[in-house]
Short mmCIF file of C-alpha atoms in Angstrom, two decimals:
data_model
loop_
_atom_site.label_atom_id
_atom_site.label_comp_id
_atom_site.label_asym_id
_atom_site.label_seq_id
_atom_site.Cartn_x
_atom_site.Cartn_y
_atom_site.Cartn_z
CA MET A 699 18.09 39.04 -98.83
CA GLY A 700 15.97 37.85 -101.76
CA ARG A 701 17.43 36.50 -104.96
CA GLY A 702 17.34 38.53 -108.17
CA TRP A 703 19.56 39.80 -110.96
CA VAL A 704 23.24 40.61 -110.43
CA CYS A 705 25.31 43.17 -112.28
CA ALA A 706 29.06 43.88 -112.12
CA ARG A 707 31.61 45.51 -114.43
CA SER A 708 35.33 45.40 -114.95
CA ASP A 709 37.27 48.41 -113.66
CA ALA A 710 38.37 49.21 -117.21
CA ALA A 711 34.81 49.97 -118.20
CA ARG A 712 33.91 52.28 -115.29
CA SER A 713 34.44 55.55 -117.17
CA LEU A 714 31.15 57.20 -118.11
CA THR A 715 32.48 57.93 -121.58
CA ALA A 716 33.75 54.39 -122.21
CA LYS A 717 31.63 52.06 -124.31
CA ILE A 718 30.24 49.28 -122.11
CA LYS A 719 30.81 45.79 -123.47
CA ILE A 720 31.61 43.41 -120.60
CA TRP A 721 29.11 42.72 -117.83
CA THR A 722 28.82 40.11 -115.11
CA TRP A 723 25.42 38.70 -114.29
CA SER A 724 23.53 35.97 -112.52
CA SER A 725 19.88 35.59 -113.48
CA ASN A 726 17.47 34.39 -110.79
CA ALA A 727 13.77 34.61 -109.99
CA ARG A 728 11.82 37.85 -109.66
CA ILE A 729 10.96 39.08 -106.18
CA LYS A 730 7.74 40.87 -105.43
CA ASN A 731 7.40 42.94 -102.34
CA GLU A 732 4.17 41.53 -100.92
CA ASN A 733 3.99 43.70 -97.82
CA LEU A 734 3.27 47.09 -99.33
CA LYS A 735 0.99 49.24 -97.23
CA SER A 736 0.56 51.53 -100.23
CA LYS A 737 -1.90 50.68 -102.95
CA CYS A 738 0.93 51.13 -105.42
CA LYS A 739 2.64 47.96 -106.58
CA ILE A 740 6.44 47.92 -106.63
CA LEU A 741 8.44 45.15 -108.26
CA HIS A 742 11.54 44.84 -106.10
CA ARG A 743 14.67 43.16 -107.40
CA GLU A 744 18.04 42.73 -105.76
CA SER A 745 21.48 41.94 -107.17
CA ASN A 746 24.48 40.00 -105.90
CA MET A 747 28.08 39.67 -107.06
CA GLU A 748 28.15 36.42 -108.99
CA GLN A 749 30.17 36.85 -112.18
CA GLN A 750 29.48 35.56 -115.64
CA HIS A 751 30.92 37.42 -118.63
CA THR A 752 28.50 38.25 -121.39
CA ASN A 753 29.21 40.13 -124.58
CA THR A 754 26.38 42.62 -125.16
CA GLY A 755 27.38 43.90 -128.56
CA ALA A 756 23.79 44.25 -129.78
CA LYS A 757 22.47 47.78 -130.15
CA LEU A 758 20.42 48.89 -127.15
CA PRO A 759 16.99 50.52 -127.38
CA SER A 760 16.78 54.17 -126.35
CA LEU A 761 16.17 55.15 -122.74
CA ALA A 762 12.81 56.59 -123.84
CA TRP A 763 11.82 53.11 -125.03
CA PHE A 764 12.76 51.57 -121.69
CA ALA A 765 10.90 54.33 -119.82
CA ARG A 766 7.66 53.54 -121.68
CA GLN A 767 7.71 49.86 -120.71
CA LEU A 768 5.48 48.62 -117.90
CA ASP A 769 8.39 46.60 -116.49
CA PRO A 770 11.78 47.50 -117.98
CA PHE A 771 13.58 45.44 -115.29
CA GLN A 772 12.69 42.13 -116.92
CA ASP A 773 16.13 42.28 -118.52
CA LEU A 774 18.34 44.03 -115.99
CA THR A 775 21.40 43.53 -118.22
CA LYS A 776 20.10 45.84 -120.91
CA ILE A 777 18.55 48.48 -118.69
CA ALA A 778 21.68 48.71 -116.51
CA GLU A 779 23.86 49.10 -119.57
CA ARG A 780 21.51 51.69 -121.00
CA LEU A 781 21.49 53.72 -117.77
CA LYS A 782 25.30 53.58 -117.58
CA LEU A 783 25.53 55.12 -121.06
CA GLU A 784 23.70 58.25 -119.92
CA THR A 785 26.11 61.15 -119.42
CA ALA A 786 23.59 63.67 -118.05
CA GLU A 787 20.12 63.93 -116.59
CA SER A 788 17.43 64.06 -119.25
CA LYS A 789 13.72 63.87 -119.93
CA HIS A 790 13.78 60.22 -118.88
CA VAL A 791 16.35 60.02 -116.08
CA GLU A 792 17.13 61.87 -112.85
CA TRP A 793 20.12 61.27 -110.58
CA LYS A 794 20.16 61.50 -106.81
CA SER A 795 23.27 61.20 -104.65
CA THR A 796 21.31 60.18 -101.52
CA PRO A 797 19.45 56.95 -100.71
CA PRO A 798 15.78 56.87 -101.80
CA ILE A 799 14.46 57.38 -98.28
CA GLY A 800 15.65 57.41 -94.67
CA SER A 801 16.85 59.66 -91.87
CA SER A 802 19.85 60.79 -93.91
CA VAL A 803 17.61 62.23 -96.66
CA ASN A 804 16.63 65.87 -96.12
CA LEU A 805 13.19 67.32 -96.84
CA ARG A 806 14.31 69.06 -100.04
CA THR A 807 15.70 65.89 -101.63
CA LYS A 808 12.79 63.75 -100.46
CA PHE A 809 10.19 65.88 -102.20
CA ARG A 810 12.32 66.41 -105.28
CA VAL A 811 12.03 62.65 -105.67
CA VAL A 812 8.26 62.96 -105.29
CA LYS A 813 8.13 65.76 -107.85
CA ALA A 814 10.28 63.80 -110.31
CA ALA A 815 8.09 60.68 -109.96
CA ILE A 816 4.91 62.67 -110.61
CA SER A 817 6.46 64.47 -113.59
CA PHE A 818 7.59 61.18 -115.17
CA ALA A 819 4.08 59.73 -114.76
CA ASN A 820 2.52 62.82 -116.36
CA THR A 821 4.96 62.79 -119.28
CA GLU A 822 6.69 59.79 -120.88
CA GLY A 823 7.94 57.80 -117.90
CA GLY A 824 11.47 57.70 -116.53
CA PHE A 825 14.03 56.48 -114.02
CA ILE A 826 15.34 57.92 -110.75
CA VAL A 827 18.79 56.44 -110.11
CA PHE A 828 20.16 56.84 -106.58
CA GLY A 829 23.85 56.97 -105.78
CA ILE A 830 24.99 59.23 -108.62
CA GLU A 831 26.44 62.71 -108.13
CA SER A 832 25.03 65.66 -110.05
CA LYS A 833 28.01 65.56 -112.43
CA GLY A 834 27.41 61.92 -113.26
CA LYS A 835 29.87 60.07 -111.04
CA TRP A 836 28.55 56.68 -109.99
CA LEU A 837 29.28 56.28 -106.25
CA GLY A 838 26.61 53.92 -104.93
CA PHE A 839 25.91 52.68 -101.41
CA THR A 840 26.74 49.83 -99.12
CA GLU A 841 24.08 47.57 -97.67
CA ALA A 842 24.44 49.35 -94.34
CA GLU A 843 23.77 52.71 -95.94
CA LEU A 844 20.53 51.35 -97.42
CA LYS A 845 19.24 49.64 -94.29
CA GLU A 846 16.50 52.30 -93.89
CA THR A 847 15.46 52.10 -97.54
CA ASP A 848 12.05 50.48 -97.83
CA PRO A 849 10.34 50.44 -101.26
CA ALA A 850 6.92 50.37 -99.60
CA ALA A 851 7.75 53.52 -97.62
CA LEU A 852 8.91 55.19 -100.83
CA ALA A 853 5.63 54.32 -102.53
CA GLU A 854 3.65 55.66 -99.57
CA LEU A 855 5.63 58.89 -99.61
CA ILE A 856 4.89 59.47 -103.30
CA ASN A 857 1.25 58.43 -103.27
CA GLY A 858 0.59 60.39 -100.10
CA CYS A 859 1.15 63.55 -102.13
CA VAL A 860 -0.72 62.91 -105.38
CA SER A 861 -4.13 62.02 -106.78
CA PRO A 862 -4.80 59.70 -108.47
CA GLU A 863 -2.08 57.47 -107.07
CA LEU A 864 0.83 56.30 -109.24
CA VAL A 865 0.52 52.62 -110.05
CA GLY A 866 2.96 50.18 -111.62
CA LEU A 867 6.11 51.55 -109.98
CA ASN A 868 9.15 49.28 -110.38
CA TYR A 869 12.12 49.16 -108.00
CA ALA A 870 15.47 47.40 -108.44
CA HIS A 871 19.00 47.31 -107.02
CA LEU A 872 21.87 47.36 -109.51
CA THR A 873 25.35 46.50 -108.27
CA PHE A 874 28.54 47.87 -109.84
CA SER A 875 31.93 46.98 -108.37
CA GLY A 876 30.49 46.18 -104.99
CA GLN A 877 28.31 49.27 -104.68
CA ILE A 878 24.52 49.22 -104.78
CA PHE A 879 22.48 51.64 -106.90
CA PRO A 880 18.70 51.71 -106.20
CA VAL A 881 16.60 52.52 -109.25
CA LEU A 882 12.95 53.60 -109.26
CA HIS A 883 11.09 53.31 -112.57
CA VAL A 884 7.89 55.32 -113.12
CA PRO A 885 5.95 54.29 -116.25
CA PRO A 886 3.87 56.82 -118.20
CA SER A 887 0.40 56.81 -116.69
CA PRO A 888 -2.93 56.41 -118.51
CA GLN A 889 -4.61 58.20 -115.59
CA ILE A 890 -3.05 61.61 -116.17
CA PRO A 891 -3.14 64.28 -114.94
CA HIS A 892 -1.74 63.35 -111.54
CA VAL A 893 -2.26 66.36 -109.30
CA THR A 894 -0.44 67.07 -106.04
CA THR A 895 -2.56 67.09 -102.90
CA LYS A 896 -0.13 68.65 -100.43
CA GLU A 897 1.92 71.80 -100.06
CA ILE A 898 5.33 71.09 -98.53
CA GLN A 899 7.22 74.02 -97.01
CA GLU A 900 10.40 74.20 -94.94
CA ARG A 901 11.58 76.98 -92.66
CA LEU A 902 15.34 77.45 -92.97
CA PRO A 903 17.65 78.43 -90.08
CA ASP A 904 17.83 81.99 -91.44
CA GLY A 905 14.04 82.32 -91.07
CA LYS A 906 13.21 82.06 -94.77
CA THR A 907 10.55 79.65 -95.97
CA VAL A 908 11.21 77.41 -98.97
CA LEU A 909 8.42 75.75 -100.96
CA HIS A 910 9.33 72.21 -101.99
CA LEU A 911 5.97 71.10 -103.44
CA ASN A 912 2.97 73.08 -104.67
CA LYS A 913 -0.54 71.97 -103.79
CA TYR A 914 -3.02 71.24 -106.63
CA ALA A 915 -0.19 71.34 -109.16
CA VAL A 916 0.49 69.23 -112.25
CA TYR A 917 4.19 68.57 -112.80
CA CYS A 918 5.68 67.46 -116.12
CA ARG A 919 9.20 66.62 -117.29
CA TYR A 920 11.13 69.13 -119.41
CA VAL A 921 14.59 67.98 -120.60
CA ALA A 922 16.33 67.50 -117.21
CA LYS A 923 13.85 69.34 -115.03
CA SER A 924 10.50 68.66 -113.34
CA ASP A 925 8.28 71.74 -113.43
CA LEU A 926 4.67 72.92 -113.56
CA ALA A 927 2.72 71.96 -116.66
CA THR A 928 2.43 74.53 -119.44
CA PRO A 929 -0.72 75.09 -121.55
CA ALA A 930 0.87 72.91 -124.26
CA GLN A 931 1.39 70.11 -121.76
CA PHE A 932 -2.20 70.42 -120.55
CA ALA A 933 -3.40 70.19 -124.15
CA ARG A 934 -1.32 67.02 -124.59
CA ILE A 935 -2.65 65.54 -121.35
CA ILE A 936 -6.25 66.21 -122.32
CA ALA A 937 -5.74 64.72 -125.79
CA LEU A 938 -4.26 61.53 -124.29
CA ARG A 939 -6.94 61.38 -121.61
CA THR A 940 -9.65 61.82 -124.21
CA ASP A 941 -8.26 59.01 -126.36
CA PHE A 942 -8.19 56.80 -123.29
CA LEU A 943 -11.77 57.71 -122.44
CA LYS A 944 -12.95 57.02 -125.99
CA SER A 945 -11.55 53.51 -125.85
CA GLU A 946 -12.99 52.93 -122.37
CA MET A 947 -16.44 54.08 -123.47
CA LEU A 948 -16.82 50.98 -125.63
CA ARG A 949 -19.35 48.84 -123.87
CA ARG A 950 -18.07 45.69 -122.29
CA VAL A 951 -20.28 42.64 -122.32
CA LYS A 952 -20.11 40.15 -119.50
CA GLU A 953 -21.95 36.98 -118.72
CA VAL A 954 -23.91 36.75 -115.51
CA PRO A 955 -24.59 33.13 -114.44
CA VAL A 956 -28.06 32.41 -113.23
CA ALA A 957 -28.47 30.07 -110.27
CA ALA A 958 -30.21 26.76 -110.94
CA PHE A 959 -33.92 26.82 -110.39
CA VAL A 960 -35.37 24.92 -107.47
CA SER A 961 -38.99 23.84 -107.37
CA THR A 962 -40.76 26.18 -104.99
CA SER A 963 -44.21 27.49 -104.45
CA LYS A 964 -45.49 30.11 -106.78
CA ALA A 965 -44.07 33.59 -106.33
CA SER A 966 -46.03 35.85 -104.06
CA SER A 967 -46.73 38.22 -106.91
CA GLY A 968 -48.78 35.56 -108.62
CA SER A 969 -47.39 36.42 -112.05
CA PRO A 970 -44.15 36.21 -113.96
CA THR A 971 -41.66 39.05 -113.76
CA ILE A 972 -41.33 40.78 -117.11
CA LEU A 973 -38.47 43.03 -118.19
CA ARG A 974 -39.39 45.15 -121.17
CA VAL A 975 -36.54 46.55 -123.23
CA THR A 976 -37.08 49.56 -125.47
CA LYS A 977 -35.50 49.06 -128.87
CA GLY A 978 -33.04 51.74 -129.86
CA GLY A 979 -33.23 51.27 -133.61
CA LYS A 980 -35.48 50.33 -136.51
CA ASP A 981 -34.31 46.71 -136.75
CA THR A 982 -37.46 44.73 -136.00
CA SER A 983 -35.52 41.46 -136.00
CA ILE A 984 -34.04 42.26 -132.58
CA PRO A 985 -35.96 40.13 -130.06
CA ALA A 986 -37.53 41.57 -126.94
CA VAL A 987 -36.06 40.44 -123.63
CA ARG A 988 -38.28 38.68 -121.14
CA ILE A 989 -37.37 37.47 -117.64
CA THR A 990 -39.63 34.81 -116.17
CA ARG A 991 -39.90 32.74 -113.00
CA ASN A 992 -40.92 29.68 -115.00
CA PRO A 993 -37.99 27.19 -114.84
CA SER A 994 -38.91 25.60 -118.16
CA GLU A 995 -38.41 28.93 -119.92
CA ALA A 996 -35.01 29.70 -118.37
CA ALA A 997 -32.08 29.87 -120.81
CA GLY A 998 -29.43 29.56 -118.10
CA MET A 999 -27.68 32.92 -118.40
CA ILE A 1000 -28.34 36.58 -118.84
CA VAL A 1001 -26.08 38.73 -121.01
CA THR A 1002 -25.88 42.31 -119.79
CA GLU A 1003 -23.98 45.41 -120.79
CA GLU A 1004 -21.86 47.13 -118.18
CA LEU A 1005 -20.18 50.50 -118.01
CA SER A 1006 -17.32 51.12 -115.63
CA ASP A 1007 -18.38 53.25 -112.65
CA GLY A 1008 -15.36 55.49 -113.12
CA LEU A 1009 -15.90 56.32 -116.79
CA PHE A 1010 -17.82 59.51 -116.22
CA ASP A 1011 -15.36 60.72 -113.60
CA GLU A 1012 -13.00 61.39 -116.49
CA ILE A 1013 -15.26 64.13 -117.87
CA ASN A 1014 -15.25 65.82 -114.48
CA ASN A 1015 -11.46 65.42 -114.29
CA VAL A 1016 -11.20 67.40 -117.52
CA LEU A 1017 -13.20 70.23 -115.97
CA ASP A 1018 -11.10 70.10 -112.80
CA ALA A 1019 -7.94 70.35 -114.89
CA ASN A 1020 -9.51 73.29 -116.74
CA ASP A 1021 -10.05 75.06 -113.41
CA LEU A 1022 -6.36 74.67 -112.61
CA LEU A 1023 -5.22 75.99 -115.97
CA ALA A 1024 -7.77 78.81 -116.24
CA ARG A 1025 -6.54 80.14 -112.87
CA ASN A 1026 -9.88 81.42 -111.56
CA ARG A 1027 -10.98 82.77 -114.94
CA SER A 1028 -14.40 81.77 -116.22
CA ASP A 1029 -13.03 80.22 -119.36
CA PHE A 1030 -12.67 76.86 -121.06
CA VAL A 1031 -9.10 76.48 -122.30
CA PHE A 1032 -9.20 73.08 -124.00
CA GLY A 1033 -10.89 74.05 -127.24
CA GLU A 1034 -14.13 73.50 -129.07
CA LEU A 1035 -13.78 69.76 -129.79
CA ILE A 1036 -13.24 68.91 -126.12
CA TYR A 1037 -16.28 71.03 -125.27
CA TYR A 1038 -18.42 68.91 -127.62
CA ARG A 1039 -17.00 65.77 -126.01
CA ILE A 1040 -18.09 67.06 -122.60
CA TYR A 1041 -21.54 68.02 -123.88
CA ALA A 1042 -21.99 64.46 -125.16
CA GLU A 1043 -21.87 63.37 -121.48
CA ARG A 1044 -23.49 66.51 -120.03
CA GLN A 1045 -25.76 64.55 -117.64
CA HIS A 1046 -22.72 63.19 -115.82
CA ILE A 1047 -21.17 66.54 -114.93
CA LYS A 1048 -21.16 66.95 -111.17
CA PRO A 1049 -23.55 69.74 -110.07
CA ALA A 1050 -21.63 72.98 -109.62
CA ILE A 1051 -23.10 76.40 -110.37
CA ALA A 1052 -19.71 77.90 -111.23
CA LYS A 1053 -19.08 75.21 -113.84
CA HIS A 1054 -22.57 75.59 -115.31
CA GLN A 1055 -22.05 79.34 -115.60
CA MET A 1056 -18.67 78.91 -117.25
CA LEU A 1057 -19.93 76.29 -119.71
CA SER A 1058 -23.01 78.38 -120.56
CA LYS A 1059 -20.78 81.35 -121.27
CA VAL A 1060 -18.30 79.55 -123.50
CA ALA A 1061 -21.10 77.75 -125.38
CA THR A 1062 -22.92 81.02 -126.07
CA LEU A 1063 -20.10 83.52 -126.50
CA LYS A 1064 -17.05 81.53 -127.50
CA PHE A 1065 -18.10 78.47 -129.52
CA TYR A 1066 -21.69 79.19 -130.67
CA ALA A 1067 -22.39 75.65 -129.53
CA PRO A 1068 -25.25 73.75 -127.87
CA GLY A 1069 -25.63 74.80 -124.24
CA PHE A 1070 -29.30 74.88 -123.23
CA PHE A 1071 -28.65 72.07 -120.74
CA TRP A 1072 -26.35 74.39 -118.76
CA LEU A 1073 -28.75 77.36 -119.06
CA LEU A 1074 -31.54 75.40 -117.40
CA LYS A 1075 -29.28 74.96 -114.36
CA LEU A 1076 -28.84 78.73 -113.90
CA SER A 1077 -30.94 81.18 -111.92
CA PRO A 1078 -33.05 83.80 -113.76
CA GLU A 1079 -30.55 86.47 -112.70
CA GLN A 1080 -27.66 84.49 -114.15
CA ILE A 1081 -29.52 83.94 -117.42
CA ALA A 1082 -30.29 87.66 -117.65
CA SER A 1083 -26.63 88.50 -116.99
CA LEU A 1084 -25.52 86.18 -119.82
CA VAL A 1085 -28.11 87.68 -122.21
CA LYS A 1086 -26.82 91.15 -121.37
CA GLU A 1087 -23.25 90.08 -122.12
CA VAL A 1088 -24.24 88.53 -125.46
CA LEU A 1089 -26.24 91.57 -126.56
CA ALA A 1090 -23.23 93.78 -125.85
CA HIS A 1091 -21.64 92.23 -128.96
CA ASP A 1092 -23.84 94.05 -131.43
CA LYS A 1093 -23.20 92.12 -134.62
CA ALA A 1094 -22.08 88.73 -133.36
CA THR A 1095 -23.78 85.63 -134.75
CA ASN A 1096 -24.08 84.42 -131.16
CA ASN A 1097 -27.02 86.82 -130.72
CA ARG A 1098 -29.11 84.22 -132.55
CA ILE A 1099 -28.99 82.08 -129.40
CA VAL A 1100 -30.64 84.94 -127.45
CA CYS A 1101 -33.29 85.28 -130.16
CA ARG A 1102 -34.15 81.57 -129.94
CA LEU A 1103 -34.11 81.69 -126.16
CA ALA A 1104 -36.64 84.56 -126.18
CA ILE A 1105 -38.97 82.52 -128.39
CA LEU A 1106 -38.66 79.51 -126.11
CA LEU A 1107 -39.28 81.55 -122.96
CA GLY A 1108 -42.56 82.90 -124.30
CA PRO A 1109 -44.40 85.89 -125.80
CA LYS A 1110 -43.62 88.30 -122.98
CA VAL A 1111 -39.85 87.91 -123.27
CA THR A 1112 -40.18 87.89 -127.07
CA ALA A 1113 -42.02 91.24 -126.95
CA TRP A 1114 -39.42 92.66 -124.54
CA LEU A 1115 -36.50 91.66 -126.77
CA LYS A 1116 -38.25 92.96 -129.92
CA LEU A 1117 -38.75 96.35 -128.27
CA LEU A 1118 -35.09 96.43 -127.24
CA LEU A 1119 -33.83 95.50 -130.71
CA ASP A 1120 -36.29 97.84 -132.47
CA ARG A 1121 -34.95 100.82 -130.51
CA HIS A 1122 -31.40 99.91 -131.44
CA TRP A 1123 -31.72 98.73 -135.05
CA GLN A 1124 -35.07 99.78 -136.55
CA ASN A 1125 -33.78 103.03 -138.08
CA HIS A 1126 -30.24 101.81 -138.62
CA ALA A 1127 -28.89 101.92 -142.18
CA GLN A 1128 -27.38 98.46 -141.81
CA PRO A 1129 -29.20 96.57 -139.07
CA ALA A 1130 -27.53 93.51 -137.58
CA GLU A 1131 -28.20 90.13 -139.12
CA HIS A 1132 -29.68 88.73 -135.91
CA TYR A 1133 -32.26 91.56 -135.88
CA ARG A 1134 -33.59 90.47 -139.27
CA TYR A 1135 -33.41 86.85 -138.12
CA PHE A 1136 -35.47 87.61 -135.00
CA LYS A 1137 -38.19 89.36 -136.98
CA LYS A 1138 -38.50 86.29 -139.22
CA LEU A 1139 -38.93 84.08 -136.16
CA ILE A 1140 -41.69 86.31 -134.82
CA LYS A 1141 -43.56 86.21 -138.13
CA LYS A 1142 -43.51 82.41 -138.14
CA ALA A 1143 -44.77 82.14 -134.56
CA ASN A 1144 -48.36 80.93 -134.84
CA GLY A 1145 -49.19 79.39 -131.49
CA VAL A 1146 -47.68 75.97 -132.25
CA ASP A 1147 -44.79 74.36 -130.39
CA ARG A 1148 -42.28 77.17 -129.74
CA ARG A 1149 -39.45 74.80 -130.62
CA ILE A 1150 -40.74 74.57 -134.18
CA THR A 1151 -40.63 78.35 -134.45
CA ALA A 1152 -37.13 78.55 -132.98
CA ILE A 1153 -35.71 75.77 -135.11
CA GLN A 1154 -37.33 77.12 -138.31
CA GLU A 1155 -38.29 73.66 -139.52
CA LEU A 1156 -41.57 71.82 -140.04
CA PRO A 1157 -42.41 68.69 -138.02
CA ASN A 1158 -42.38 66.54 -141.17
CA ALA A 1159 -38.86 67.70 -142.07
CA GLU A 1160 -36.03 65.18 -141.68
CA LEU A 1161 -32.98 65.77 -139.56
CA ILE A 1162 -29.79 64.11 -140.80
CA PHE A 1163 -27.21 63.22 -138.20
CA GLY A 1164 -24.45 60.69 -137.56
CA ASP A 1165 -23.68 58.31 -140.43
CA SER A 1166 -26.41 59.63 -142.74
CA GLU A 1167 -29.13 58.63 -140.29
CA THR A 1168 -32.41 60.47 -140.71
CA ILE A 1169 -35.30 61.01 -138.36
CA LEU A 1170 -38.43 63.14 -138.51
CA ILE A 1171 -38.30 66.28 -136.40
CA GLY A 1172 -41.88 65.59 -135.35
CA GLU A 1173 -40.79 62.29 -133.76
CA LEU A 1174 -38.04 64.01 -131.81
CA LEU A 1175 -40.41 66.73 -130.58
CA LYS A 1176 -42.57 63.98 -129.05
CA SER A 1177 -39.61 62.19 -127.46
CA PRO A 1178 -37.05 64.45 -125.72
CA ASN A 1179 -35.19 61.35 -124.49
CA GLN A 1180 -34.66 60.17 -128.04
CA ALA A 1181 -33.61 63.68 -129.06
CA SER A 1182 -31.12 63.73 -126.18
CA ALA A 1183 -29.55 60.45 -127.35
CA CYS A 1184 -29.26 61.82 -130.89
CA LEU A 1185 -27.71 65.01 -129.52
CA SER A 1186 -25.00 63.05 -127.69
CA LYS A 1187 -24.27 61.07 -130.84
CA ALA A 1188 -24.02 64.23 -132.93
CA CYS A 1189 -21.69 65.84 -130.37
CA MET A 1190 -19.43 62.79 -130.55
CA ALA A 1191 -19.41 63.13 -134.34
CA VAL A 1192 -18.18 66.73 -134.00
CA PHE A 1193 -15.57 65.61 -131.50
CA ASN A 1194 -14.37 63.03 -134.03
CA GLY A 1195 -14.00 65.68 -136.72
CA ASP A 1196 -17.37 65.96 -138.49
CA MET A 1197 -17.78 69.74 -138.34
CA ALA A 1198 -20.97 69.58 -140.43
CA GLN A 1199 -22.77 68.22 -137.36
CA LYS A 1200 -22.44 71.48 -135.44
CA THR A 1201 -25.71 72.87 -136.83
CA VAL A 1202 -27.45 69.56 -136.12
CA CYS A 1203 -26.19 69.72 -132.53
CA ARG A 1204 -27.73 73.17 -132.01
CA GLN A 1205 -31.03 71.99 -133.49
CA LEU A 1206 -31.13 68.83 -131.36
CA ASP A 1207 -30.20 70.86 -128.29
CA LEU A 1208 -33.18 73.13 -128.87
CA ILE A 1209 -35.54 70.19 -129.46
CA THR A 1210 -34.32 68.35 -126.36
CA TYR A 1211 -34.49 71.17 -123.83
CA GLY A 1212 -36.51 73.95 -125.46
CA SER A 1213 -39.87 73.09 -123.90
CA GLU A 1214 -38.48 73.46 -120.35
CA PHE A 1215 -37.88 77.23 -120.61
CA ALA A 1216 -41.55 78.29 -120.68
CA GLN A 1217 -41.92 77.84 -116.91
CA MET A 1218 -39.13 80.37 -116.35
CA GLU A 1219 -40.61 83.20 -118.43
CA GLU A 1220 -41.90 85.45 -115.64
CA SER A 1221 -38.80 85.22 -113.46
CA VAL A 1222 -36.36 85.68 -116.36
CA LEU A 1223 -38.35 88.66 -117.66
CA ALA A 1224 -38.20 90.32 -114.25
CA ALA A 1225 -34.43 89.79 -114.12
CA LEU A 1226 -33.99 91.17 -117.67
CA GLU A 1227 -36.02 94.29 -116.90
CA LYS A 1228 -33.93 94.85 -113.79
CA GLN A 1229 -30.54 94.43 -115.48
CA ILE A 1230 -31.21 95.93 -118.95
CA ARG A 1231 -33.00 99.23 -119.24
CA LEU A 1232 -35.06 99.85 -122.37
#
């Protein structure tokens, strides 16, 4: 038995309603369980019955405060006293009358523990205290009753049912009047949402089947209950996840040592190796970077910028969570600002036609936002289907996107759309705004870059984006890569609350991807003629 912290109380203080003042403790070294097969770390602490009286008259922090700590068991005196003050299960504590794990624990209880652990991680953290009846009576266990309890097995049970795994779990034994009370602490996780990966069912003796754990579910904590996440909880999870991602997106600089040079024969290439770095700004004082094989020119180290490999997985996690919440509907439920955040990292979205269709639809119909990147991923038939759906909303501003798309596709699609709109609006007393807008675009088309026509700006006009940065549209037309970088920056500005950048985002989107639509003209026209009769 390892050494740890010891807790005991006088019999006079055992009532749940009595104010706890006298405790008995012995403070020893922390024990870490080093033999965990699970990737999850558990801090395991034991208690014995050595008695020292301590007056703990100071006011205790709330249980919510303890639940948020990475390791609340650093002071077992306070956490034990705090737990003993609880008179009912709550948002931050759950009671179990059985041991944490073992042959005496039935399937229902075992996976209620799993569900509670996941819900605490997805919410604000919490404690599962074993050895307490549902009405709050502290009974505890003997050492013999806990002989099958293995913290590593408990961690494996939990993490075998969830992705990503729960990390930072803490485990301790508290002892009151000779009885042992195992406590599992689950801190709030920065990697939310944690989603279940298994469905656990049990067939009862009467033939009925009971579901103990849903697959692909996100559980959260509500008062004294662990249940499926609501839309409000998903919104909270995405907001927290986004804040975490924003902080992680800051570039981390690390030093890479360069091995000492050794005199050798000249490199087989016969010339130095040169690394040319394209400057991203107008500051001419920034030196170029050159890598050479000449030892006399070596500085001794290279400073590089590194991005975590997992950063862009977070954007895909947001879309996966959206799939769960949308429940097979082609919709984006997290709002316009999150959409712009995703579009800022559009190149890192995992290829999936269904996602591209959904994002194209919400960009065009729901948010009137940049979305040409998604459109280029669709088939001509899918593009035609989206155009048909947009045109069904006669007077929506979103029809402007279809007008610009027709210009970008080429003269044949432009003539087809003009004929369609003429038949619908030409003799109308109050024609739709996008009809007048489209006729203006056609008048300005003069054989130059179609993007200039669609954007309604001259090449020498300046585009203002970000923190009052300006750049000539003509420069962006020549450099789609530069336009793409500006587009991502503008999308991030919208995400951070600068709504004035929405128009700039649509313009940069058109400049970045507009030239790629011309090659699709014939196939898209054929699909339009098939789906929409003139």
